[in-house]
Amino acid sequence: MTYLPPDEATRARMIDTVRFDAAGLIAAVAQQHDTGEILMLAWMNRAALDETLRTGRVCYFSRSRDGLWRKGETSGQVQSLVDARLDCDRDAVVLLVDQQGVACHTGRRSCFFNAMRPEGLVETSAPLVSADSLYGRS
């Protein structure tokens, strides 16, 4: 499925309807487009959402770095946008993506690997790649 970006005026009109929080952010859930697997939750500001819709490559806002974070810029684990959907209140967005490799900084496919069970937290998946190799640490 090929992503077709909206033109600049259409992007601006759509983004103007988004209800960003007091910090100028919106929660963004990344979901694998063909399997429905929930991959991660991150944050977007207006610039990140605009860049994502414009380029088709997912861009988030990193609160810890206080700047734009293009998914995969250091790890190579890129997310390509297939579709973006706002919720009914327009204060959260689901990004249907084509994930290249793993989505989680721990080397797992999904960030949601801690199951809350009667016996406590249970890890439901092991890393597929080491975090060190993702980020060039030795």
mmCIF file of N, CA and C in Angstrom:
data_model
loop_
_atom_site.group_PDB
_atom_site.id
_atom_site.type_symbol
_atom_site.label_atom_id
_atom_site.label_comp_id
_atom_site.label_asym_id
_atom_site.label_seq_id
_atom_site.Cartn_x
_atom_site.Cartn_y
_atom_site.Cartn_z
ATOM 1 N N MET A 1 0.842 -1.178 0.000
ATOM 2 C CA MET A 1 0.000 0.000 0.000
ATOM 3 C C MET A 1 0.887 1.242 0.000
ATOM 4 N N THR A 2 0.701 2.102 -0.943
ATOM 5 C CA THR A 2 1.509 3.306 -1.071
ATOM 6 C C THR A 2 0.813 4.481 -0.405
ATOM 7 N N TYR A 3 1.538 5.178 0.438
ATOM 8 C CA TYR A 3 1.005 6.353 1.118
ATOM 9 C C TYR A 3 0.994 7.529 0.168
ATOM 10 N N LEU A 4 -0.145 8.227 0.099
ATOM 11 C CA LEU A 4 -0.269 9.435 -0.710
ATOM 12 C C LEU A 4 -0.425 10.631 0.228
ATOM 13 N N PRO A 5 0.565 11.508 0.276
ATOM 14 C CA PRO A 5 0.489 12.642 1.209
ATOM 15 C C PRO A 5 -0.517 13.698 0.756
ATOM 16 N N PRO A 6 -1.217 14.302 1.716
ATOM 17 C CA PRO A 6 -2.095 15.421 1.377
ATOM 18 C C PRO A 6 -1.270 16.655 1.039
ATOM 19 N N ASP A 7 -1.879 17.565 0.288
ATOM 20 C CA ASP A 7 -1.155 18.798 -0.033
ATOM 21 C C ASP A 7 -1.036 19.674 1.223
ATOM 22 N N GLU A 8 -0.239 20.723 1.127
ATOM 23 C CA GLU A 8 0.074 21.555 2.281
ATOM 24 C C GLU A 8 -1.170 22.166 2.925
ATOM 25 N N ALA A 9 -2.085 22.688 2.115
ATOM 26 C CA ALA A 9 -3.294 23.320 2.658
ATOM 27 C C ALA A 9 -4.174 22.296 3.372
ATOM 28 N N THR A 10 -4.310 21.113 2.799
ATOM 29 C CA THR A 10 -5.119 20.062 3.422
ATOM 30 C C THR A 10 -4.483 19.602 4.728
ATOM 31 N N ARG A 11 -3.162 19.411 4.729
ATOM 32 C CA ARG A 11 -2.454 19.038 5.964
ATOM 33 C C ARG A 11 -2.704 20.071 7.057
ATOM 34 N N ALA A 12 -2.560 21.327 6.716
ATOM 35 C CA ALA A 12 -2.737 22.405 7.702
ATOM 36 C C ALA A 12 -4.161 22.388 8.255
ATOM 37 N N ARG A 13 -5.174 22.229 7.400
ATOM 38 C CA ARG A 13 -6.566 22.187 7.868
ATOM 39 C C ARG A 13 -6.793 21.010 8.807
ATOM 40 N N MET A 14 -6.247 19.848 8.456
ATOM 41 C CA MET A 14 -6.418 18.670 9.307
ATOM 42 C C MET A 14 -5.723 18.873 10.657
ATOM 43 N N ILE A 15 -4.494 19.346 10.628
ATOM 44 C CA ILE A 15 -3.729 19.518 11.854
ATOM 45 C C ILE A 15 -4.361 20.583 12.748
ATOM 46 N N ASP A 16 -4.997 21.586 12.138
ATOM 47 C CA ASP A 16 -5.678 22.620 12.921
ATOM 48 C C ASP A 16 -6.818 22.046 13.767
ATOM 49 N N THR A 17 -7.343 20.884 13.399
ATOM 50 C CA THR A 17 -8.440 20.280 14.161
ATOM 51 C C THR A 17 -7.945 19.418 15.319
ATOM 52 N N VAL A 18 -6.640 19.147 15.369
ATOM 53 C CA VAL A 18 -6.070 18.296 16.422
ATOM 54 C C VAL A 18 -6.086 19.050 17.754
ATOM 55 N N ARG A 19 -6.452 18.331 18.819
ATOM 56 C CA ARG A 19 -6.470 18.917 20.162
ATOM 57 C C ARG A 19 -5.178 18.522 20.901
ATOM 58 N N PHE A 20 -4.125 19.284 20.660
ATOM 59 C CA PHE A 20 -2.859 19.067 21.345
ATOM 60 C C PHE A 20 -3.029 19.426 22.824
ATOM 61 N N ASP A 21 -2.283 18.765 23.710
ATOM 62 C CA ASP A 21 -2.373 19.055 25.142
ATOM 63 C C ASP A 21 -1.668 20.384 25.463
ATOM 64 N N ALA A 22 -1.624 20.724 26.745
ATOM 65 C CA ALA A 22 -1.029 21.999 27.176
ATOM 66 C C ALA A 22 0.436 22.120 26.783
ATOM 67 N N ALA A 23 1.125 20.983 26.626
ATOM 68 C CA ALA A 23 2.531 20.992 26.212
ATOM 69 C C ALA A 23 2.665 20.983 24.689
ATOM 70 N N GLY A 24 1.536 21.000 23.980
ATOM 71 C CA GLY A 24 1.574 20.996 22.518
ATOM 72 C C GLY A 24 1.766 19.621 21.919
ATOM 73 N N LEU A 25 1.380 18.574 22.666
ATOM 74 C CA LEU A 25 1.611 17.195 22.229
ATOM 75 C C LEU A 25 0.308 16.419 22.070
ATOM 76 N N ILE A 26 0.390 15.363 21.280
ATOM 77 C CA ILE A 26 -0.700 14.410 21.107
ATOM 78 C C ILE A 26 -0.092 13.009 21.212
ATOM 79 N N ALA A 27 -0.819 12.099 21.882
ATOM 80 C CA ALA A 27 -0.362 10.707 21.976
ATOM 81 C C ALA A 27 -0.498 10.054 20.608
ATOM 82 N N ALA A 28 0.527 9.289 20.222
ATOM 83 C CA ALA A 28 0.544 8.603 18.930
ATOM 84 C C ALA A 28 0.845 7.126 19.152
ATOM 85 N N VAL A 29 -0.085 6.285 18.752
ATOM 86 C CA VAL A 29 0.079 4.841 18.860
ATOM 87 C C VAL A 29 0.458 4.313 17.483
ATOM 88 N N ALA A 30 1.581 3.596 17.412
ATOM 89 C CA ALA A 30 2.007 2.983 16.148
ATOM 90 C C ALA A 30 1.509 1.544 16.121
ATOM 91 N N GLN A 31 0.824 1.194 15.036
ATOM 92 C CA GLN A 31 0.255 -0.138 14.865
ATOM 93 C C GLN A 31 0.682 -0.673 13.505
ATOM 94 N N GLN A 32 1.151 -1.930 13.466
ATOM 95 C CA GLN A 32 1.523 -2.554 12.198
ATOM 96 C C GLN A 32 0.267 -2.663 11.331
ATOM 97 N N HIS A 33 0.326 -2.106 10.132
ATOM 98 C CA HIS A 33 -0.864 -1.970 9.292
ATOM 99 C C HIS A 33 -1.495 -3.288 8.878
ATOM 100 N N ASP A 34 -0.712 -4.331 8.681
ATOM 101 C CA ASP A 34 -1.265 -5.572 8.129
ATOM 102 C C ASP A 34 -1.582 -6.636 9.173
ATOM 103 N N THR A 35 -1.015 -6.525 10.371
ATOM 104 C CA THR A 35 -1.265 -7.531 11.404
ATOM 105 C C THR A 35 -2.075 -6.992 12.574
ATOM 106 N N GLY A 36 -2.127 -5.674 12.718
ATOM 107 C CA GLY A 36 -2.826 -5.066 13.838
ATOM 108 C C GLY A 36 -1.998 -5.017 15.113
ATOM 109 N N GLU A 37 -0.754 -5.513 15.071
ATOM 110 C CA GLU A 37 0.099 -5.523 16.251
ATOM 111 C C GLU A 37 0.385 -4.095 16.716
ATOM 112 N N ILE A 38 0.152 -3.831 18.018
ATOM 113 C CA ILE A 38 0.493 -2.533 18.591
ATOM 114 C C ILE A 38 1.994 -2.525 18.844
ATOM 115 N N LEU A 39 2.687 -1.557 18.278
ATOM 116 C CA LEU A 39 4.142 -1.512 18.344
ATOM 117 C C LEU A 39 4.674 -0.599 19.436
ATOM 118 N N MET A 40 4.116 0.589 19.548
ATOM 119 C CA MET A 40 4.666 1.547 20.500
ATOM 120 C C MET A 40 3.720 2.724 20.685
ATOM 121 N N LEU A 41 3.986 3.482 21.738
ATOM 122 C CA LEU A 41 3.318 4.745 22.001
ATOM 123 C C LEU A 41 4.404 5.809 22.077
ATOM 124 N N ALA A 42 4.162 6.914 21.426
ATOM 125 C CA ALA A 42 5.100 8.036 21.485
ATOM 126 C C ALA A 42 4.283 9.319 21.439
ATOM 127 N N TRP A 43 4.950 10.426 21.284
ATOM 128 C CA TRP A 43 4.293 11.736 21.273
ATOM 129 C C TRP A 43 4.634 12.460 19.982
ATOM 130 N N MET A 44 3.702 13.287 19.546
ATOM 131 C CA MET A 44 3.919 14.127 18.376
ATOM 132 C C MET A 44 3.518 15.555 18.722
ATOM 133 N N ASN A 45 4.286 16.506 18.215
ATOM 134 C CA ASN A 45 3.849 17.895 18.245
ATOM 135 C C ASN A 45 3.384 18.241 16.835
ATOM 136 N N ARG A 46 3.006 19.456 16.621
ATOM 137 C CA ARG A 46 2.483 19.864 15.311
ATOM 138 C C ARG A 46 3.512 19.597 14.201
ATOM 139 N N ALA A 47 4.768 19.937 14.452
ATOM 140 C CA ALA A 47 5.809 19.764 13.433
ATOM 141 C C ALA A 47 6.020 18.291 13.102
ATOM 142 N N ALA A 48 5.995 17.427 14.117
ATOM 143 C CA ALA A 48 6.191 15.988 13.879
ATOM 144 C C ALA A 48 5.025 15.409 13.081
ATOM 145 N N LEU A 49 3.808 15.800 13.452
ATOM 146 C CA LEU A 49 2.640 15.307 12.713
ATOM 147 C C LEU A 49 2.668 15.804 11.272
ATOM 148 N N ASP A 50 3.001 17.076 11.084
ATOM 149 C CA ASP A 50 3.078 17.632 9.732
ATOM 150 C C ASP A 50 4.148 16.912 8.904
ATOM 151 N N GLU A 51 5.323 16.710 9.475
ATOM 152 C CA GLU A 51 6.393 16.025 8.739
ATOM 153 C C GLU A 51 5.989 14.596 8.372
ATOM 154 N N THR A 52 5.352 13.910 9.313
ATOM 155 C CA THR A 52 4.908 12.539 9.059
ATOM 156 C C THR A 52 3.917 12.502 7.905
ATOM 157 N N LEU A 53 2.919 13.387 7.942
ATOM 158 C CA LEU A 53 1.905 13.422 6.882
ATOM 159 C C LEU A 53 2.502 13.870 5.545
ATOM 160 N N ARG A 54 3.504 14.729 5.608
ATOM 161 C CA ARG A 54 4.131 15.251 4.376
ATOM 162 C C ARG A 54 5.044 14.226 3.720
ATOM 163 N N THR A 55 5.840 13.516 4.533
ATOM 164 C CA THR A 55 6.881 12.649 3.969
ATOM 165 C C THR A 55 6.510 11.167 3.925
ATOM 166 N N GLY A 56 5.580 10.758 4.791
ATOM 167 C CA GLY A 56 5.257 9.332 4.881
ATOM 168 C C GLY A 56 6.244 8.551 5.736
ATOM 169 N N ARG A 57 7.239 9.203 6.280
ATOM 170 C CA ARG A 57 8.165 8.573 7.227
ATOM 171 C C ARG A 57 7.817 9.106 8.609
ATOM 172 N N VAL A 58 7.576 8.211 9.557
ATOM 173 C CA VAL A 58 7.068 8.627 10.856
ATOM 174 C C VAL A 58 8.121 9.397 11.647
ATOM 175 N N CYS A 59 7.677 10.521 12.174
ATOM 176 C CA CYS A 59 8.498 11.415 12.983
ATOM 177 C C CYS A 59 7.737 11.688 14.272
ATOM 178 N N TYR A 60 8.417 11.601 15.390
ATOM 179 C CA TYR A 60 7.815 11.853 16.696
ATOM 180 C C TYR A 60 8.486 13.054 17.334
ATOM 181 N N PHE A 61 7.948 13.465 18.487
ATOM 182 C CA PHE A 61 8.603 14.470 19.312
ATOM 183 C C PHE A 61 9.168 13.761 20.527
ATOM 184 N N SER A 62 10.453 13.869 20.735
ATOM 185 C CA SER A 62 11.115 13.259 21.891
ATOM 186 C C SER A 62 11.081 14.238 23.048
ATOM 187 N N ARG A 63 10.371 13.868 24.099
ATOM 188 C CA ARG A 63 10.315 14.738 25.287
ATOM 189 C C ARG A 63 11.669 14.785 25.985
ATOM 190 N N SER A 64 12.398 13.669 25.993
ATOM 191 C CA SER A 64 13.697 13.658 26.680
ATOM 192 C C SER A 64 14.750 14.468 25.929
ATOM 193 N N ARG A 65 14.676 14.487 24.608
ATOM 194 C CA ARG A 65 15.630 15.259 23.799
ATOM 195 C C ARG A 65 15.109 16.654 23.463
ATOM 196 N N ASP A 66 13.808 16.860 23.730
ATOM 197 C CA ASP A 66 13.147 18.124 23.421
ATOM 198 C C ASP A 66 13.305 18.505 21.953
ATOM 199 N N GLY A 67 13.037 17.530 21.089
ATOM 200 C CA GLY A 67 13.141 17.799 19.660
ATOM 201 C C GLY A 67 12.533 16.685 18.834
ATOM 202 N N LEU A 68 12.510 16.894 17.536
ATOM 203 C CA LEU A 68 11.962 15.893 16.630
ATOM 204 C C LEU A 68 12.829 14.644 16.625
ATOM 205 N N TRP A 69 12.169 13.514 16.513
ATOM 206 C CA TRP A 69 12.828 12.204 16.486
ATOM 207 C C TRP A 69 12.248 11.435 15.320
ATOM 208 N N ARG A 70 13.045 11.270 14.295
ATOM 209 C CA ARG A 70 12.630 10.518 13.117
ATOM 210 C C ARG A 70 12.900 9.045 13.389
ATOM 211 N N LYS A 71 11.829 8.275 13.507
ATOM 212 C CA LYS A 71 11.954 6.864 13.889
ATOM 213 C C LYS A 71 12.946 6.173 12.961
ATOM 214 N N GLY A 72 13.965 5.578 13.571
ATOM 215 C CA GLY A 72 14.972 4.843 12.819
ATOM 216 C C GLY A 72 16.201 5.644 12.441
ATOM 217 N N GLU A 73 16.266 6.924 12.827
ATOM 218 C CA GLU A 73 17.408 7.751 12.416
ATOM 219 C C GLU A 73 18.727 7.254 12.995
ATOM 220 N N THR A 74 18.693 6.614 14.162
ATOM 221 C CA THR A 74 19.928 6.054 14.710
ATOM 222 C C THR A 74 19.960 4.538 14.633
ATOM 223 N N SER A 75 18.797 3.893 14.680
ATOM 224 C CA SER A 75 18.749 2.426 14.713
ATOM 225 C C SER A 75 18.533 1.791 13.350
ATOM 226 N N GLY A 76 18.020 2.560 12.389
ATOM 227 C CA GLY A 76 17.683 1.995 11.082
ATOM 228 C C GLY A 76 16.327 1.295 11.060
ATOM 229 N N GLN A 77 15.613 1.314 12.163
ATOM 230 C CA GLN A 77 14.324 0.623 12.289
ATOM 231 C C GLN A 77 13.193 1.596 11.938
ATOM 232 N N VAL A 78 13.036 1.893 10.663
ATOM 233 C CA VAL A 78 12.160 2.945 10.149
ATOM 234 C C VAL A 78 10.692 2.508 10.158
ATOM 235 N N GLN A 79 9.815 3.477 10.400
ATOM 236 C CA GLN A 79 8.377 3.271 10.252
ATOM 237 C C GLN A 79 7.894 4.091 9.068
ATOM 238 N N SER A 80 7.277 3.407 8.097
ATOM 239 C CA SER A 80 6.678 4.086 6.951
ATOM 240 C C SER A 80 5.178 4.175 7.182
ATOM 241 N N LEU A 81 4.622 5.351 6.993
ATOM 242 C CA LEU A 81 3.207 5.585 7.231
ATOM 243 C C LEU A 81 2.355 4.958 6.133
ATOM 244 N N VAL A 82 1.311 4.258 6.540
ATOM 245 C CA VAL A 82 0.309 3.742 5.615
ATOM 246 C C VAL A 82 -0.960 4.576 5.734
ATOM 247 N N ASP A 83 -1.353 4.907 6.971
ATOM 248 C CA ASP A 83 -2.551 5.705 7.222
ATOM 249 C C ASP A 83 -2.434 6.310 8.615
ATOM 250 N N ALA A 84 -3.090 7.430 8.837
ATOM 251 C CA ALA A 84 -3.133 8.076 10.151
ATOM 252 C C ALA A 84 -4.588 8.342 10.485
ATOM 253 N N ARG A 85 -4.981 8.012 11.737
ATOM 254 C CA ARG A 85 -6.377 8.155 12.135
ATOM 255 C C ARG A 85 -6.481 8.834 13.500
ATOM 256 N N LEU A 86 -7.213 9.945 13.522
ATOM 257 C CA LEU A 86 -7.494 10.641 14.774
ATOM 258 C C LEU A 86 -8.664 9.969 15.470
ATOM 259 N N ASP A 87 -8.648 9.990 16.799
ATOM 260 C CA ASP A 87 -9.798 9.470 17.532
ATOM 261 C C ASP A 87 -10.920 10.512 17.514
ATOM 262 N N CYS A 88 -12.066 10.138 18.089
ATOM 263 C CA CYS A 88 -13.257 10.983 18.035
ATOM 264 C C CYS A 88 -13.059 12.337 18.703
ATOM 265 N N ASP A 89 -12.233 12.400 19.747
ATOM 266 C CA ASP A 89 -11.957 13.665 20.428
ATOM 267 C C ASP A 89 -10.822 14.449 19.789
ATOM 268 N N ARG A 90 -10.172 13.825 18.823
ATOM 269 C CA ARG A 90 -9.044 14.423 18.101
ATOM 270 C C ARG A 90 -7.883 14.775 19.019
ATOM 271 N N ASP A 91 -7.707 13.941 20.078
ATOM 272 C CA ASP A 91 -6.592 14.173 20.995
ATOM 273 C C ASP A 91 -5.649 12.975 21.074
ATOM 274 N N ALA A 92 -5.797 12.045 20.146
ATOM 275 C CA ALA A 92 -4.888 10.891 20.019
ATOM 276 C C ALA A 92 -4.910 10.454 18.565
ATOM 277 N N VAL A 93 -3.811 9.880 18.121
ATOM 278 C CA VAL A 93 -3.721 9.434 16.740
ATOM 279 C C VAL A 93 -3.158 8.013 16.709
ATOM 280 N N VAL A 94 -3.729 7.205 15.821
ATOM 281 C CA VAL A 94 -3.175 5.879 15.534
ATOM 282 C C VAL A 94 -2.481 5.985 14.186
ATOM 283 N N LEU A 95 -1.225 5.563 14.173
ATOM 284 C CA LEU A 95 -0.447 5.550 12.935
ATOM 285 C C LEU A 95 -0.359 4.115 12.458
ATOM 286 N N LEU A 96 -0.983 3.813 11.348
ATOM 287 C CA LEU A 96 -0.841 2.495 10.738
ATOM 288 C C LEU A 96 0.443 2.546 9.932
ATOM 289 N N VAL A 97 1.389 1.705 10.309
ATOM 290 C CA VAL A 97 2.736 1.799 9.755
ATOM 291 C C VAL A 97 3.207 0.468 9.185
ATOM 292 N N ASP A 98 4.236 0.559 8.377
ATOM 293 C CA ASP A 98 4.997 -0.612 7.958
ATOM 294 C C ASP A 98 6.328 -0.494 8.686
ATOM 295 N N GLN A 99 6.484 -1.300 9.734
ATOM 296 C CA GLN A 99 7.677 -1.254 10.580
ATOM 297 C C GLN A 99 8.799 -2.072 9.955
ATOM 298 N N GLN A 100 9.955 -1.451 9.775
ATOM 299 C CA GLN A 100 11.153 -2.137 9.315
ATOM 300 C C GLN A 100 11.902 -2.619 10.553
ATOM 301 N N GLY A 101 11.963 -3.915 10.772
ATOM 302 C CA GLY A 101 12.682 -4.440 11.928
ATOM 303 C C GLY A 101 11.888 -4.294 13.208
ATOM 304 N N VAL A 102 12.601 -3.963 14.289
ATOM 305 C CA VAL A 102 11.977 -3.873 15.608
ATOM 306 C C VAL A 102 11.536 -2.430 15.891
ATOM 307 N N ALA A 103 10.510 -2.295 16.730
ATOM 308 C CA ALA A 103 10.028 -0.956 17.073
ATOM 309 C C ALA A 103 10.570 -0.479 18.412
ATOM 310 N N CYS A 104 10.898 -1.409 19.305
ATOM 311 C CA CYS A 104 11.270 -1.056 20.667
ATOM 312 C C CYS A 104 12.781 -0.859 20.814
ATOM 313 N N HIS A 105 13.156 0.123 21.618
ATOM 314 C CA HIS A 105 14.578 0.394 21.854
ATOM 315 C C HIS A 105 15.256 -0.749 22.607
ATOM 316 N N THR A 106 14.467 -1.700 23.146
ATOM 317 C CA THR A 106 15.050 -2.863 23.825
ATOM 318 C C THR A 106 15.383 -3.985 22.846
ATOM 319 N N GLY A 107 15.067 -3.782 21.554
ATOM 320 C CA GLY A 107 15.337 -4.795 20.540
ATOM 321 C C GLY A 107 14.175 -5.747 20.293
ATOM 322 N N ARG A 108 13.036 -5.453 20.894
ATOM 323 C CA ARG A 108 11.842 -6.270 20.680
ATOM 324 C C ARG A 108 10.998 -5.676 19.560
ATOM 325 N N ARG A 109 10.178 -6.511 18.970
ATOM 326 C CA ARG A 109 9.295 -6.056 17.896
ATOM 327 C C ARG A 109 8.347 -4.976 18.413
ATOM 328 N N SER A 110 7.792 -5.171 19.609
ATOM 329 C CA SER A 110 6.826 -4.250 20.193
ATOM 330 C C SER A 110 7.312 -3.791 21.564
ATOM 331 N N CYS A 111 6.947 -2.580 21.933
ATOM 332 C CA CYS A 111 7.256 -2.074 23.269
ATOM 333 C C CYS A 111 6.347 -2.687 24.333
ATOM 334 N N PHE A 112 5.265 -3.305 23.916
ATOM 335 C CA PHE A 112 4.272 -3.841 24.854
ATOM 336 C C PHE A 112 4.516 -5.323 25.100
ATOM 337 N N PHE A 113 5.572 -5.625 25.861
ATOM 338 C CA PHE A 113 5.952 -7.010 26.128
ATOM 339 C C PHE A 113 5.837 -7.379 27.603
ATOM 340 N N ASN A 114 5.395 -6.458 28.437
ATOM 341 C CA ASN A 114 5.224 -6.722 29.866
ATOM 342 C C ASN A 114 3.755 -7.010 30.150
ATOM 343 N N ALA A 115 3.391 -8.296 30.252
ATOM 344 C CA ALA A 115 2.016 -8.680 30.549
ATOM 345 C C ALA A 115 1.772 -8.589 32.047
ATOM 346 N N MET A 116 0.650 -8.016 32.419
ATOM 347 C CA MET A 116 0.280 -7.875 33.833
ATOM 348 C C MET A 116 -0.609 -9.059 34.200
ATOM 349 N N ARG A 117 -0.015 -10.043 34.847
ATOM 350 C CA ARG A 117 -0.674 -11.315 35.143
ATOM 351 C C ARG A 117 -0.871 -11.479 36.650
ATOM 352 N N PRO A 118 -1.667 -12.471 37.068
ATOM 353 C CA PRO A 118 -1.882 -12.694 38.507
ATOM 354 C C PRO A 118 -0.576 -12.876 39.280
ATOM 355 N N GLU A 119 0.426 -13.464 38.646
ATOM 356 C CA GLU A 119 1.698 -13.702 39.320
ATOM 357 C C GLU A 119 2.652 -12.513 39.229
ATOM 358 N N GLY A 120 2.233 -11.449 38.538
ATOM 359 C CA GLY A 120 3.076 -10.268 38.378
ATOM 360 C C GLY A 120 3.403 -10.025 36.913
ATOM 361 N N LEU A 121 4.399 -9.198 36.669
ATOM 362 C CA LEU A 121 4.791 -8.890 35.293
ATOM 363 C C LEU A 121 5.492 -10.084 34.660
ATOM 364 N N VAL A 122 5.083 -10.394 33.429
ATOM 365 C CA VAL A 122 5.664 -11.495 32.674
ATOM 366 C C VAL A 122 6.082 -10.939 31.312
ATOM 367 N N GLU A 123 7.354 -11.131 30.963
ATOM 368 C CA GLU A 123 7.825 -10.714 29.643
ATOM 369 C C GLU A 123 7.325 -11.713 28.610
ATOM 370 N N THR A 124 6.607 -11.199 27.611
ATOM 371 C CA THR A 124 5.994 -12.071 26.608
ATOM 372 C C THR A 124 6.845 -12.252 25.364
ATOM 373 N N SER A 125 7.937 -11.504 25.264
ATOM 374 C CA SER A 125 8.827 -11.681 24.115
ATOM 375 C C SER A 125 10.249 -11.324 24.511
ATOM 376 N N ALA A 126 11.171 -11.951 23.837
ATOM 377 C CA ALA A 126 12.595 -11.681 24.051
ATOM 378 C C ALA A 126 13.082 -10.717 22.973
ATOM 379 N N PRO A 127 14.169 -10.017 23.237
ATOM 380 C CA PRO A 127 14.733 -9.156 22.196
ATOM 381 C C PRO A 127 15.106 -9.971 20.951
ATOM 382 N N LEU A 128 14.844 -9.396 19.794
ATOM 383 C CA LEU A 128 15.217 -10.010 18.519
ATOM 384 C C LEU A 128 16.604 -9.558 18.080
ATOM 385 N N VAL A 129 17.026 -8.426 18.619
ATOM 386 C CA VAL A 129 18.335 -7.860 18.317
ATOM 387 C C VAL A 129 18.789 -7.114 19.573
ATOM 388 N N SER A 130 20.077 -7.066 19.820
ATOM 389 C CA SER A 130 20.540 -6.379 21.026
ATOM 390 C C SER A 130 20.414 -4.860 20.854
ATOM 391 N N ALA A 131 20.074 -4.213 21.950
ATOM 392 C CA ALA A 131 19.981 -2.761 21.927
ATOM 393 C C ALA A 131 21.322 -2.132 21.560
ATOM 394 N N ASP A 132 22.413 -2.754 22.017
ATOM 395 C CA ASP A 132 23.748 -2.247 21.686
ATOM 396 C C ASP A 132 23.989 -2.218 20.180
ATOM 397 N N SER A 133 23.566 -3.281 19.486
ATOM 398 C CA SER A 133 23.784 -3.305 18.034
ATOM 399 C C SER A 133 22.870 -2.320 17.310
ATOM 400 N N LEU A 134 21.693 -2.045 17.870
ATOM 401 C CA LEU A 134 20.786 -1.071 17.263
ATOM 402 C C LEU A 134 21.363 0.330 17.290
ATOM 403 N N TYR A 135 22.048 0.659 18.376
ATOM 404 C CA TYR A 135 22.498 2.022 18.578
ATOM 405 C C TYR A 135 24.009 2.189 18.525
ATOM 406 N N GLY A 136 24.701 1.162 18.018
ATOM 407 C CA GLY A 136 26.134 1.258 17.793
ATOM 408 C C GLY A 136 26.967 1.340 19.036
ATOM 409 N N ARG A 137 26.462 0.797 20.140
ATOM 410 C CA ARG A 137 27.251 0.791 21.377
ATOM 411 C C ARG A 137 28.079 -0.477 21.424
ATOM 412 N N SER A 138 29.260 -0.365 21.960
ATOM 413 C CA SER A 138 30.090 -1.575 22.085
ATOM 414 C C SER A 138 30.352 -1.934 23.511
#
